C-alpha positions as a Markdown table, in Angstrom:
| # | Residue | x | y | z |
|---|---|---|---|---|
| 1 | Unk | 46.3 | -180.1 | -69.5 |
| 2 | Unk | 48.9 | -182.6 | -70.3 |
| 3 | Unk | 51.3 | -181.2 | -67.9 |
| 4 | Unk | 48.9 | -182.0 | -64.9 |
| 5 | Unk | 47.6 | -185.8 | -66.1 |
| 6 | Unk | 48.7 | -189.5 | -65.8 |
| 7 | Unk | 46.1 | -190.3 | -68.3 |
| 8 | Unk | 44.1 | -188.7 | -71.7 |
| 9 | Unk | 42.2 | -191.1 | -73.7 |
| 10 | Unk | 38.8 | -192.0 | -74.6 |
| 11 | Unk | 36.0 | -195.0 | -74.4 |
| 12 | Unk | 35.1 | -197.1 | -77.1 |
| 13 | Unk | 31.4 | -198.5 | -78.5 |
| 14 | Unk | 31.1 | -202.1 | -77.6 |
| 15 | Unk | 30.7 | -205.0 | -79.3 |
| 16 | Unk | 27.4 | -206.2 | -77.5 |
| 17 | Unk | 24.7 | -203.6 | -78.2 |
| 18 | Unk | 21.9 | -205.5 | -75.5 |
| 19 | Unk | 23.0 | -202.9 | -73.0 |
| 20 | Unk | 22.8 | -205.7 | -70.5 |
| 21 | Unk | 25.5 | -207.2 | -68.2 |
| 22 | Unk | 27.0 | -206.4 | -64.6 |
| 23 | Unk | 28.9 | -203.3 | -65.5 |
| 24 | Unk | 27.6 | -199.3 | -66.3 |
| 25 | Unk | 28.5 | -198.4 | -69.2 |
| 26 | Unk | 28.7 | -194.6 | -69.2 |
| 27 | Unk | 27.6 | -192.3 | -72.0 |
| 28 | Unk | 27.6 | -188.4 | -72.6 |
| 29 | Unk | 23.4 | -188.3 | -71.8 |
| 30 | Unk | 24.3 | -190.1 | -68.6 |
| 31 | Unk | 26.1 | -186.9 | -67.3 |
| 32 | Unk | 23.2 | -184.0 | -66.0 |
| 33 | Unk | 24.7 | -180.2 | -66.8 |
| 34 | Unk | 25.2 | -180.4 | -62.5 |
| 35 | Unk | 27.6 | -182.9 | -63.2 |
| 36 | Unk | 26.2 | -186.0 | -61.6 |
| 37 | Unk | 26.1 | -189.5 | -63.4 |
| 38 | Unk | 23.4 | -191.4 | -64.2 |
| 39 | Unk | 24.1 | -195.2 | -65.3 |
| 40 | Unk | 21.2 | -196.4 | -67.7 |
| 41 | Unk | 23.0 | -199.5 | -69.7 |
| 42 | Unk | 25.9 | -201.7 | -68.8 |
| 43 | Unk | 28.1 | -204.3 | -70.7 |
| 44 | Unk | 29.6 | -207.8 | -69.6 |
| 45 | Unk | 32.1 | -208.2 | -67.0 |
| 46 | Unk | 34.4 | -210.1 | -69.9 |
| 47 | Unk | 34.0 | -207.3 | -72.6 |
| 48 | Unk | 34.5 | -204.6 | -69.9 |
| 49 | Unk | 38.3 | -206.5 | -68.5 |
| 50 | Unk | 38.4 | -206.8 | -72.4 |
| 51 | Unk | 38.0 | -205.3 | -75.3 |
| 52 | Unk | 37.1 | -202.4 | -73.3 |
| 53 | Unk | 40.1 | -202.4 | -70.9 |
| 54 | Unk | 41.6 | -199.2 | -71.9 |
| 55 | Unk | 38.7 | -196.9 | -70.9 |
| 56 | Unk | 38.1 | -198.8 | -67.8 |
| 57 | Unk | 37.2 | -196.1 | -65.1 |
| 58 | Unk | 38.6 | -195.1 | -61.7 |
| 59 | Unk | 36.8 | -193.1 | -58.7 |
| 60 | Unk | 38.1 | -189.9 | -59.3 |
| 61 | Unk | 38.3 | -189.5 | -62.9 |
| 62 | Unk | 37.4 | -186.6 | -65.1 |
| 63 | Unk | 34.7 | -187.5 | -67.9 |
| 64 | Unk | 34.6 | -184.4 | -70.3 |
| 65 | Unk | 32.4 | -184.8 | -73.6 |
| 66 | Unk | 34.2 | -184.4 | -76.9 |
| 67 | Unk | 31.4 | -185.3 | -79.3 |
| 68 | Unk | 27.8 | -183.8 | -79.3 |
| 69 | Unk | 26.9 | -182.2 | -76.1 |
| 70 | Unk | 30.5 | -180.9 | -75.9 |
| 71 | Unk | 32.1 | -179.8 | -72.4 |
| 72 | Unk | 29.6 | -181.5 | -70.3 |
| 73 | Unk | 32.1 | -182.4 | -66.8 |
| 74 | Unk | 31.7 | -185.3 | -64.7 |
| 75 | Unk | 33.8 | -186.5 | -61.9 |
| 76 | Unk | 33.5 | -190.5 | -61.3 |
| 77 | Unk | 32.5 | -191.7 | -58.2 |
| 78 | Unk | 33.1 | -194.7 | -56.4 |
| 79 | Unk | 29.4 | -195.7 | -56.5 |
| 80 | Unk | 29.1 | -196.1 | -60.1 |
| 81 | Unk | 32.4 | -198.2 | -60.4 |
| 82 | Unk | 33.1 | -201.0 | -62.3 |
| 83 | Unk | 31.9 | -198.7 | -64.9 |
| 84 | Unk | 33.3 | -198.0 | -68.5 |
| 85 | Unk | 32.5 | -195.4 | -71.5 |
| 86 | Unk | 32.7 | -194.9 | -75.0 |
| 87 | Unk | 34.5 | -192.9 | -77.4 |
| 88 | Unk | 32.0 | -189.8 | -77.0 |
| 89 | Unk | 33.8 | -189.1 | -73.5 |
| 90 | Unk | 37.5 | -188.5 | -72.7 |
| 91 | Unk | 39.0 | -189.5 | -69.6 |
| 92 | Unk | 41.2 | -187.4 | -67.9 |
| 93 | Unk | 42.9 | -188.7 | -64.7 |
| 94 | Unk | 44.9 | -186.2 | -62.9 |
| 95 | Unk | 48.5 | -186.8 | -61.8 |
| 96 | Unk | 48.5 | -183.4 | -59.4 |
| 97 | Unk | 46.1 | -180.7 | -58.5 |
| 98 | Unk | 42.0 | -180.7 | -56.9 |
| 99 | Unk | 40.0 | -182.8 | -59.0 |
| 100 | Unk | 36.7 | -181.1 | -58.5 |
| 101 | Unk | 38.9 | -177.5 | -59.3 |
| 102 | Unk | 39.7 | -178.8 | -62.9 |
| 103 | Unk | 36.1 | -180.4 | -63.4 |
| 104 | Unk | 35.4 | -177.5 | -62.3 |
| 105 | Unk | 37.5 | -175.5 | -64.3 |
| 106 | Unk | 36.2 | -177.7 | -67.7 |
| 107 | Unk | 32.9 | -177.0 | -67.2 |
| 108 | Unk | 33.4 | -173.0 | -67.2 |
| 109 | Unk | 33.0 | -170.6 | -70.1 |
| 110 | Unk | 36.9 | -170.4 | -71.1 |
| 111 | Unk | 36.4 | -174.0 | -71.9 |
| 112 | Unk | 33.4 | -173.5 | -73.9 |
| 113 | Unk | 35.0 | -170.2 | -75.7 |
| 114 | Unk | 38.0 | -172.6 | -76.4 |
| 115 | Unk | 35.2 | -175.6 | -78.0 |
| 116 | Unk | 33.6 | -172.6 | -80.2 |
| 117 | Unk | 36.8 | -171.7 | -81.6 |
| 118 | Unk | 38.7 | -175.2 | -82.4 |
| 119 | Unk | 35.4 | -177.8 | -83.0 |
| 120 | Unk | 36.9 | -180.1 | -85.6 |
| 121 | Unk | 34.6 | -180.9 | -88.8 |
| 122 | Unk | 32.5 | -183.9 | -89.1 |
| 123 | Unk | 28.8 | -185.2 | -88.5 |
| 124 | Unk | 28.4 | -183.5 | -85.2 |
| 125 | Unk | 30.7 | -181.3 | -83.0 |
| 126 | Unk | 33.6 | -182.6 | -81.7 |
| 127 | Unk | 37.0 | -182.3 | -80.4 |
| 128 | Unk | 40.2 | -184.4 | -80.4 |
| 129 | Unk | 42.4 | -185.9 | -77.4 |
| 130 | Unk | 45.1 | -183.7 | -78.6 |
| 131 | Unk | 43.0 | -180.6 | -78.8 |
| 132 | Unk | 41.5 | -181.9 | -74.9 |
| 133 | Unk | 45.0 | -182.4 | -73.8 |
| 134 | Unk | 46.7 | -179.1 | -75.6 |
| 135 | Unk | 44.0 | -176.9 | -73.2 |
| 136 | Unk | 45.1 | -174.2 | -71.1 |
| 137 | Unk | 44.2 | -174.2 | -67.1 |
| 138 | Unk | 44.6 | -171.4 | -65.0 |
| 139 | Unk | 47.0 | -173.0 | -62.4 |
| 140 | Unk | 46.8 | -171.5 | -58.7 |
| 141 | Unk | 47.8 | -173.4 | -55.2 |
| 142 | Unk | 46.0 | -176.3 | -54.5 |
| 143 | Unk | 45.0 | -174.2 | -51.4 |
| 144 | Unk | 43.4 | -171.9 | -53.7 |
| 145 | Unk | 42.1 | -174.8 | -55.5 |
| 146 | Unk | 40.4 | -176.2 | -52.7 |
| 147 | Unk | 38.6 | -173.2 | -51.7 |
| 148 | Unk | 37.5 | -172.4 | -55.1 |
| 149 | Unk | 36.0 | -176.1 | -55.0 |
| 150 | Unk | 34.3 | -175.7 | -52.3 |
| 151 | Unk | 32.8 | -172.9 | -52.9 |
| 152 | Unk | 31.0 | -174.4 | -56.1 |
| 153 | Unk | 30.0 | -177.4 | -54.0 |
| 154 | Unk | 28.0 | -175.2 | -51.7 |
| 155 | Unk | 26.5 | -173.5 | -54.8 |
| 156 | Unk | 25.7 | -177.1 | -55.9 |
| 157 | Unk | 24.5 | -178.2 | -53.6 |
| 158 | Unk | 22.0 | -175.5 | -53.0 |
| 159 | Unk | 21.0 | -175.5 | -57.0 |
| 160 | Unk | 20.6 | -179.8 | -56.5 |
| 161 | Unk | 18.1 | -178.9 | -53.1 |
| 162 | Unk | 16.0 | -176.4 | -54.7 |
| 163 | Unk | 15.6 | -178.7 | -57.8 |
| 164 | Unk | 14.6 | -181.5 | -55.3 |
| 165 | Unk | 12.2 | -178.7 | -53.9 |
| 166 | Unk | 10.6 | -178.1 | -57.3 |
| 167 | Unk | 10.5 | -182.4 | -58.6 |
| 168 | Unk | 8.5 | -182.4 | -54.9 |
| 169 | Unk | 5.9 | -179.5 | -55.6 |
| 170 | Unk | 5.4 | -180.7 | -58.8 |
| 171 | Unk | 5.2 | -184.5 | -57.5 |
| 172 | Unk | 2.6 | -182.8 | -54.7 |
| 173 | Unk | 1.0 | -180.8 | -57.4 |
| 174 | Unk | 0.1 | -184.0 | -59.9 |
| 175 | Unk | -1.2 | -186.1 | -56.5 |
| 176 | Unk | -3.8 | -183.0 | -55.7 |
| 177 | Unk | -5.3 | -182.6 | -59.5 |
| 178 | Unk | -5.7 | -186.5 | -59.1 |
| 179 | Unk | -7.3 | -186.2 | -56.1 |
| 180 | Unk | -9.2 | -182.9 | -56.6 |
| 181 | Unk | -10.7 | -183.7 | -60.1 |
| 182 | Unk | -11.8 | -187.3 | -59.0 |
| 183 | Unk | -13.7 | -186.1 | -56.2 |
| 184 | Unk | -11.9 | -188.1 | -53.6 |
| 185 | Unk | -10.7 | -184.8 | -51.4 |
| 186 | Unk | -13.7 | -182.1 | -51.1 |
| 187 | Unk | -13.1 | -178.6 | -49.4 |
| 188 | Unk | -14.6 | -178.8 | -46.3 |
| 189 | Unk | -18.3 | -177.2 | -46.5 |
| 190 | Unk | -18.9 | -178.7 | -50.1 |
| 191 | Unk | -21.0 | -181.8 | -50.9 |
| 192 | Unk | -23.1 | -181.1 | -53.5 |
| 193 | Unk | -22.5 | -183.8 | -56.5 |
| 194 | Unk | -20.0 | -182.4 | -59.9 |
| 195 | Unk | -22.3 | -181.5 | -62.7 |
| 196 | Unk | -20.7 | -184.2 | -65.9 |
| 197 | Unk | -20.9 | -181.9 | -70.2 |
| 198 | Unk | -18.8 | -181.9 | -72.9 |
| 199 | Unk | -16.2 | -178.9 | -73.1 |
| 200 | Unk | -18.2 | -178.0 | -75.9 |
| 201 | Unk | -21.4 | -177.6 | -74.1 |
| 202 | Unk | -20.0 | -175.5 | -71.6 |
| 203 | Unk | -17.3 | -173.6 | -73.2 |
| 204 | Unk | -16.2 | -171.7 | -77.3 |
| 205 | Unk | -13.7 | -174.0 | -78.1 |
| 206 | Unk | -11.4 | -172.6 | -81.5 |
| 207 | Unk | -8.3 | -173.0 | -83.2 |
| 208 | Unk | -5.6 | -170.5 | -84.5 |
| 209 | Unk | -4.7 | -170.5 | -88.4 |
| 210 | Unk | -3.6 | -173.5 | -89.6 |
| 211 | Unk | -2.2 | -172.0 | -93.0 |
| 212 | Unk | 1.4 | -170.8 | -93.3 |
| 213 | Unk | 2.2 | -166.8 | -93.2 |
| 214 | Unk | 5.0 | -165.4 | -94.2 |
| 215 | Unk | 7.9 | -164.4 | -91.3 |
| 216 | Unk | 9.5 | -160.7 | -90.9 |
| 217 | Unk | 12.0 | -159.4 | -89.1 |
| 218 | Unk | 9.6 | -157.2 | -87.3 |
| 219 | Unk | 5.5 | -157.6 | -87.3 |
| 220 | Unk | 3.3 | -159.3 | -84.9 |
| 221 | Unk | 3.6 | -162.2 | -83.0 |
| 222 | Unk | 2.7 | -165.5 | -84.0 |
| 223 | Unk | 2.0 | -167.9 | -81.1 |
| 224 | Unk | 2.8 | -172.1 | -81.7 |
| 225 | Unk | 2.8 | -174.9 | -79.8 |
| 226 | Unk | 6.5 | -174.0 | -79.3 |
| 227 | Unk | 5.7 | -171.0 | -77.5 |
| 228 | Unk | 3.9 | -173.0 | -75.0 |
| 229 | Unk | 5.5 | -173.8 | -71.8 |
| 230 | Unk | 4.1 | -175.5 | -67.8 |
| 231 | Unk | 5.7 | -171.6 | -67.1 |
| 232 | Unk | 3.3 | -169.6 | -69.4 |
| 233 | Unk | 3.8 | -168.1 | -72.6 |
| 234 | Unk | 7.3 | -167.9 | -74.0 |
| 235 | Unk | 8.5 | -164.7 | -76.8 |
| 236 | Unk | 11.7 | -165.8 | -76.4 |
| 237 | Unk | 11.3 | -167.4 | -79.9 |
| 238 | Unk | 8.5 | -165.8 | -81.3 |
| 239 | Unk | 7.6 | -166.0 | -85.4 |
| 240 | Unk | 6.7 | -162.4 | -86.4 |
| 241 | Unk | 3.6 | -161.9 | -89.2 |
| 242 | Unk | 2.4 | -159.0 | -90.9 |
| 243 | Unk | -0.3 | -156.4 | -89.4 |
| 244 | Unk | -2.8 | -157.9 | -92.8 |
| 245 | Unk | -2.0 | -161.5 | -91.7 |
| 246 | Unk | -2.5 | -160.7 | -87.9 |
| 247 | Unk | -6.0 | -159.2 | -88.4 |
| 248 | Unk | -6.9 | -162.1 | -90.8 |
| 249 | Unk | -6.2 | -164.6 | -88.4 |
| 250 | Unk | -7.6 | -162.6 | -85.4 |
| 251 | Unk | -10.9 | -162.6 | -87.6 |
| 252 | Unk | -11.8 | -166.0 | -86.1 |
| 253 | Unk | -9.5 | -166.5 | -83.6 |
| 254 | Unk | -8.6 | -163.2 | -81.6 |
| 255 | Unk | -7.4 | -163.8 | -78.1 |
| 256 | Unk | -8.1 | -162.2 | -75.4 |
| 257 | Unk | -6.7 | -161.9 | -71.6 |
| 258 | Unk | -8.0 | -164.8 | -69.2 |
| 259 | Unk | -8.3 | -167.1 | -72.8 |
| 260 | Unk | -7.0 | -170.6 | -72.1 |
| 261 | Unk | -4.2 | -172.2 | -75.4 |
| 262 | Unk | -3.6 | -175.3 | -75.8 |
| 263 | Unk | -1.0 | -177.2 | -77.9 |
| 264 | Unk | -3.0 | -179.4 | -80.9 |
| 265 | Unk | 0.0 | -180.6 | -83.3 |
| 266 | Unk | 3.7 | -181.7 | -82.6 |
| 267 | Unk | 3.6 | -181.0 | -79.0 |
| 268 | Unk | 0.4 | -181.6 | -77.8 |
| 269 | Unk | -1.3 | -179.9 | -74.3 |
| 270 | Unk | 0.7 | -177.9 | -72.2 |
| 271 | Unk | -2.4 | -175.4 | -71.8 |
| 272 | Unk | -1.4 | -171.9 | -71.0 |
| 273 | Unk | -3.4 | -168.9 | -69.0 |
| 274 | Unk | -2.9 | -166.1 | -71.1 |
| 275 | Unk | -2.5 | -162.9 | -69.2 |
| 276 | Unk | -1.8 | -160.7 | -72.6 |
| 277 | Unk | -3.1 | -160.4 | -75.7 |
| 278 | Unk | -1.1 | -158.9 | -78.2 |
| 279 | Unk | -0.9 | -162.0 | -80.9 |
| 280 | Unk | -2.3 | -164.1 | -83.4 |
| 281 | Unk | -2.4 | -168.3 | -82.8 |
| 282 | Unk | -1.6 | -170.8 | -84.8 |
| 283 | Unk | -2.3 | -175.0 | -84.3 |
| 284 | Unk | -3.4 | -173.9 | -81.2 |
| 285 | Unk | -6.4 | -174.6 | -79.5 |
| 286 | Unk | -8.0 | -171.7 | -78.1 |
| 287 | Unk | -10.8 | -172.5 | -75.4 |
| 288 | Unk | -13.1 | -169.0 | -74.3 |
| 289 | Unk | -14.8 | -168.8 | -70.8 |
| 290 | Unk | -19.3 | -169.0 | -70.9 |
| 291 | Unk | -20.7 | -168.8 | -67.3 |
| 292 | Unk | -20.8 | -172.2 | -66.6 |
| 293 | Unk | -17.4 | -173.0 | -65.9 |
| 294 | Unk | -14.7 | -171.1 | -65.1 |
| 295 | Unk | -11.5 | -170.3 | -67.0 |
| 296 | Unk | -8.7 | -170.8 | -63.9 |
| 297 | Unk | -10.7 | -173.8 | -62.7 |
| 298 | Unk | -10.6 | -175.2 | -66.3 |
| 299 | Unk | -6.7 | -174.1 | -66.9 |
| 300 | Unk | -6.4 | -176.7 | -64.1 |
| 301 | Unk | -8.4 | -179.7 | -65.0 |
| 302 | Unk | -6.5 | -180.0 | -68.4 |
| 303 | Unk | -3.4 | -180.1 | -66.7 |
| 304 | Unk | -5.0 | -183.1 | -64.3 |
| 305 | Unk | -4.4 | -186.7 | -65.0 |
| 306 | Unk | -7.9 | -186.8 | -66.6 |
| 307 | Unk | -7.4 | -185.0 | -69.2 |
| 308 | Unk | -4.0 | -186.3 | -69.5 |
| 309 | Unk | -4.8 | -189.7 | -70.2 |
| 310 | Unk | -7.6 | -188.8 | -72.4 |
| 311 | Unk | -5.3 | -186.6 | -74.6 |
| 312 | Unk | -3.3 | -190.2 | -74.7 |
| 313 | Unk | -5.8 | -192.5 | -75.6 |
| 314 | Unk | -7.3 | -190.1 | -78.4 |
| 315 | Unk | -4.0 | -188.9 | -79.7 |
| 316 | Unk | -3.8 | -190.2 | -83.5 |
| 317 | Unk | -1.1 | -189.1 | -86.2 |
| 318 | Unk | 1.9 | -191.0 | -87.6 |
| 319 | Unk | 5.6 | -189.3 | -87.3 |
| 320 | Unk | 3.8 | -185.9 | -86.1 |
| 321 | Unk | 1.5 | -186.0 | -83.5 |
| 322 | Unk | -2.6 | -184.5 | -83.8 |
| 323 | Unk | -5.2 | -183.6 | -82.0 |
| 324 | Unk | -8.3 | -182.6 | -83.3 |
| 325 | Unk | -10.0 | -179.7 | -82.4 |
| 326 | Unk | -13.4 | -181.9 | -82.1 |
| 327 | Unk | -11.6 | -184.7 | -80.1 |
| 328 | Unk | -10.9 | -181.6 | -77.5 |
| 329 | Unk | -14.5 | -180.2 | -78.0 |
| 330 | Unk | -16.0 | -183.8 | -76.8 |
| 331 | Unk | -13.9 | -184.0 | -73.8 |
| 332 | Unk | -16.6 | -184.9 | -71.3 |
| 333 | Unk | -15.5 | -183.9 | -67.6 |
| 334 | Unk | -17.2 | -183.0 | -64.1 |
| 335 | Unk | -17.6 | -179.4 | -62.8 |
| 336 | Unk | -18.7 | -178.1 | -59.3 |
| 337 | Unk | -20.5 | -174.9 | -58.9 |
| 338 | Unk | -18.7 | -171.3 | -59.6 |
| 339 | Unk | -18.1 | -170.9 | -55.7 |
| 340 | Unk | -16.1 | -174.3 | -55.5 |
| 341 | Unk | -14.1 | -173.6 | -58.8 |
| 342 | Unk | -13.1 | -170.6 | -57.6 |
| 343 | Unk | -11.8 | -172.1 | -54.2 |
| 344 | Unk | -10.1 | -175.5 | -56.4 |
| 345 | Unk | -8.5 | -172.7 | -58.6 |
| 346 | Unk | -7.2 | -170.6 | -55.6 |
| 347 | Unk | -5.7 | -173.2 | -54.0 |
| 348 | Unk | -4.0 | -174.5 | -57.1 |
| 349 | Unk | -2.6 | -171.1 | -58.2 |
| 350 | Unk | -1.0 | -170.7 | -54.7 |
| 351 | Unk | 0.8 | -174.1 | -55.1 |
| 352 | Unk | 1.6 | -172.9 | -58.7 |
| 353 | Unk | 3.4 | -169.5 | -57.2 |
| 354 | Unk | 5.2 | -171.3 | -55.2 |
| 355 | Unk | 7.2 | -173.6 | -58.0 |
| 356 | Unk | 7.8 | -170.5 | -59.7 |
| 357 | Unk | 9.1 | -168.9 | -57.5 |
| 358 | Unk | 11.2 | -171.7 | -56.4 |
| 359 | Unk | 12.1 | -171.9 | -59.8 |
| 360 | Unk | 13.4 | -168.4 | -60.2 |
| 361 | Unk | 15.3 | -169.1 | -57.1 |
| 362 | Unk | 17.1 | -171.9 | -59.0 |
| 363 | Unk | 17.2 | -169.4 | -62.3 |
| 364 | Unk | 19.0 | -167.2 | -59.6 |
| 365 | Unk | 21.7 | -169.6 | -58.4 |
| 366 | Unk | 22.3 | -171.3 | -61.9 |
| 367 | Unk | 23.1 | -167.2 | -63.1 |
| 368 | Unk | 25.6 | -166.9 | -60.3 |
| 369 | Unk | 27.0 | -170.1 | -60.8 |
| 370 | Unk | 27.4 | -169.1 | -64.6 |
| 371 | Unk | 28.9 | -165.1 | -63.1 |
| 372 | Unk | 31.4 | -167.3 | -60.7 |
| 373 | Unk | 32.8 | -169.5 | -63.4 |
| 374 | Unk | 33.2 | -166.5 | -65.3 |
| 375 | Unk | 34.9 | -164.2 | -62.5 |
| 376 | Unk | 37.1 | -166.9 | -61.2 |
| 377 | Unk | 38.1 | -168.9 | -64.6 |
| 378 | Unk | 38.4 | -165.8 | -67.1 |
């Protein structure tokens, strides 16, 4: 790396810790994993042509993290400047070569082979400047540079428009629960007023275990608030229990397909359609459809701002957050009848199949961004 740079060195902390003044002040979370910058604190004009003057950045230099998030690759752009950073990031201003081929390059998985095998010891992973500037590129023509560039930039760019495609779904999504659950936009055809109950009244409302099995290597599944995501259950990193402790728990608390769960301690909501059944629960709210109101219709609501802010304003707990299994029960909310439920949960679930698959789209290009950095930079 040394062979191809004017410059190698790294930011330092500064002296004023308001986070106020006329220049950014750059640190590793300001860097996204698409390598854009986002400034969120600054320092003063006279610390920054100061005490700060030797990590004081230029358009077109490389940021590369050396401590915590390691490898995370930012190019600086003219935008953010005057703009400086601290000792977390190394700066790495070429002397020859493509910039965005070496960001490029730093950002791939020989880099992050290299980090795993030569992190130095200390509170957090890190690297040093000499380790950063001892690293091995793969050096072809800056013609071949150039088009490798490129080539990322298009994939880039695509994974940066269908994120903006999701962020606006999503944005759409939240503005029609608002405006579907307060009654202000009716389907066409239905007028008749929203019938107002408890979730208690109207629906069996449970919990999982709240006691502590013990884990196996192999067993049944046990289901947290962890496992909870907006994309539906996740066994990714799934407790196992024994086959005694699963029918124990599943005593009181069996679930069953078309069941709603719903997060109740540490991470709180996030309520999940569950489309199998093969588990026990634990912390977890578990919410059973009576004929009154239905199960997709209800899925909805509690992600609306409704319930939302109610969730908020009830929340209680210290360092770990709580929510009672009676403060869900009480939840006190409008229904229509079955027929416009049904035609609320439709439309919701299309605009839900939509994100997702817009999401696996960006799952997609993300993978072949990952296959090209590996193809190209291995």
């Amino acid at each position: 790396m040394s062979e191809v740079t004017n410059l190698i060195t790294k930011g330092t902390t500064p002296r004023e810790k308001g986070g106020r003044g006329e220049v950014n002040f750059i640190k590793v979370e300001n860097l996204s994993k698409n390598g854009n910058i986002f400034t969120t604190s600054k320092v003063s004009v006279s610390e920054h042509q100061g005490y700060l003057a030797r990590s004081i950045l230029q358009e077109n230099d490389i940021l590369f993290s050396i401590a915590g998030s390691l490898g995370r690759t930012a190019i600086v752009p003219k935008l953010v400047l005057p703009a400086n950073t601290n000792q977390a990031l190394a700066i790495i201003r070429l002397s020859t070569g493509c910039v965005e081929f070496v960001a490029t390059y730093l950002s791939g998985e020989a880099i992050d082979r290299y980090i795993r095998r030569n992190p130095t010891v200390g509170a957090q992973p890190n690297i040093s400047l000499t380790q950063v500037a001892s690293l091995q590129i793969d050096w072809p023509s800056l013609h071949e540079q150039e088009v490798i560039s490129k080539l990322f930039a298009r994939v880039k760019d695509l994974i940066a428009a269908t994120q903006d495609k999701i962020d606006a779904l999503e944005q759409a999504k939240r503005a029609l629960l608002q405006r579907l659950f307060d009654q202000s936009w009716r389907f066409k055809g239905y007028s008749d007023p929203w019938e107002k109950r408890k979730l208690r009244e109207v629906s069996d409302v449970r919990d999982g275990t709240h006691a502590s099995p013990k884990y196996y290597s192999q067993g049944y599944p046990l289901v947290t608030s962890k496992n909870l995501t907006s994309a539906g259950l996740d066994f990714s990193n799934i407790s196992l229990i024994s086959e005694l402790d699963y029918k124990n728990i599943n005593k009181r608390s069996r679930v069953d397909k078309g069941d709603i769960l719903f997060g109740m301690i540490g991470t709180i909501g996030t309520p999940v359609m569950v489309h199998e059944s093969n588990f026990a629960i634990k912390n977890v709210a578990l919410i059973k459809e009576r004929e009154a109101v239905l199960n997709s219709f209800l899925v909805q609501l509690l992600k609306s701002p409704a319930f939302i802010n109610y969730i908020r304003n009830e929340n209680v707990g210290g360092t770990q957050k709580f929510l009672s299994l009676n403060t869900i029960r009480n939840f006190r909310f409008s229904f229509p009848t079955s027929k416009e439920q049904a035609m609320v949960s439709r439309f919701l679930e299309k605009i839900d199949s939509l994100i997702a698959a817009t999401q696996s789209r960006l799952s997609s290009l993300e993978l072949l961004k990952k296959a090209l950095l590996q193809d190209l930079f291995i």
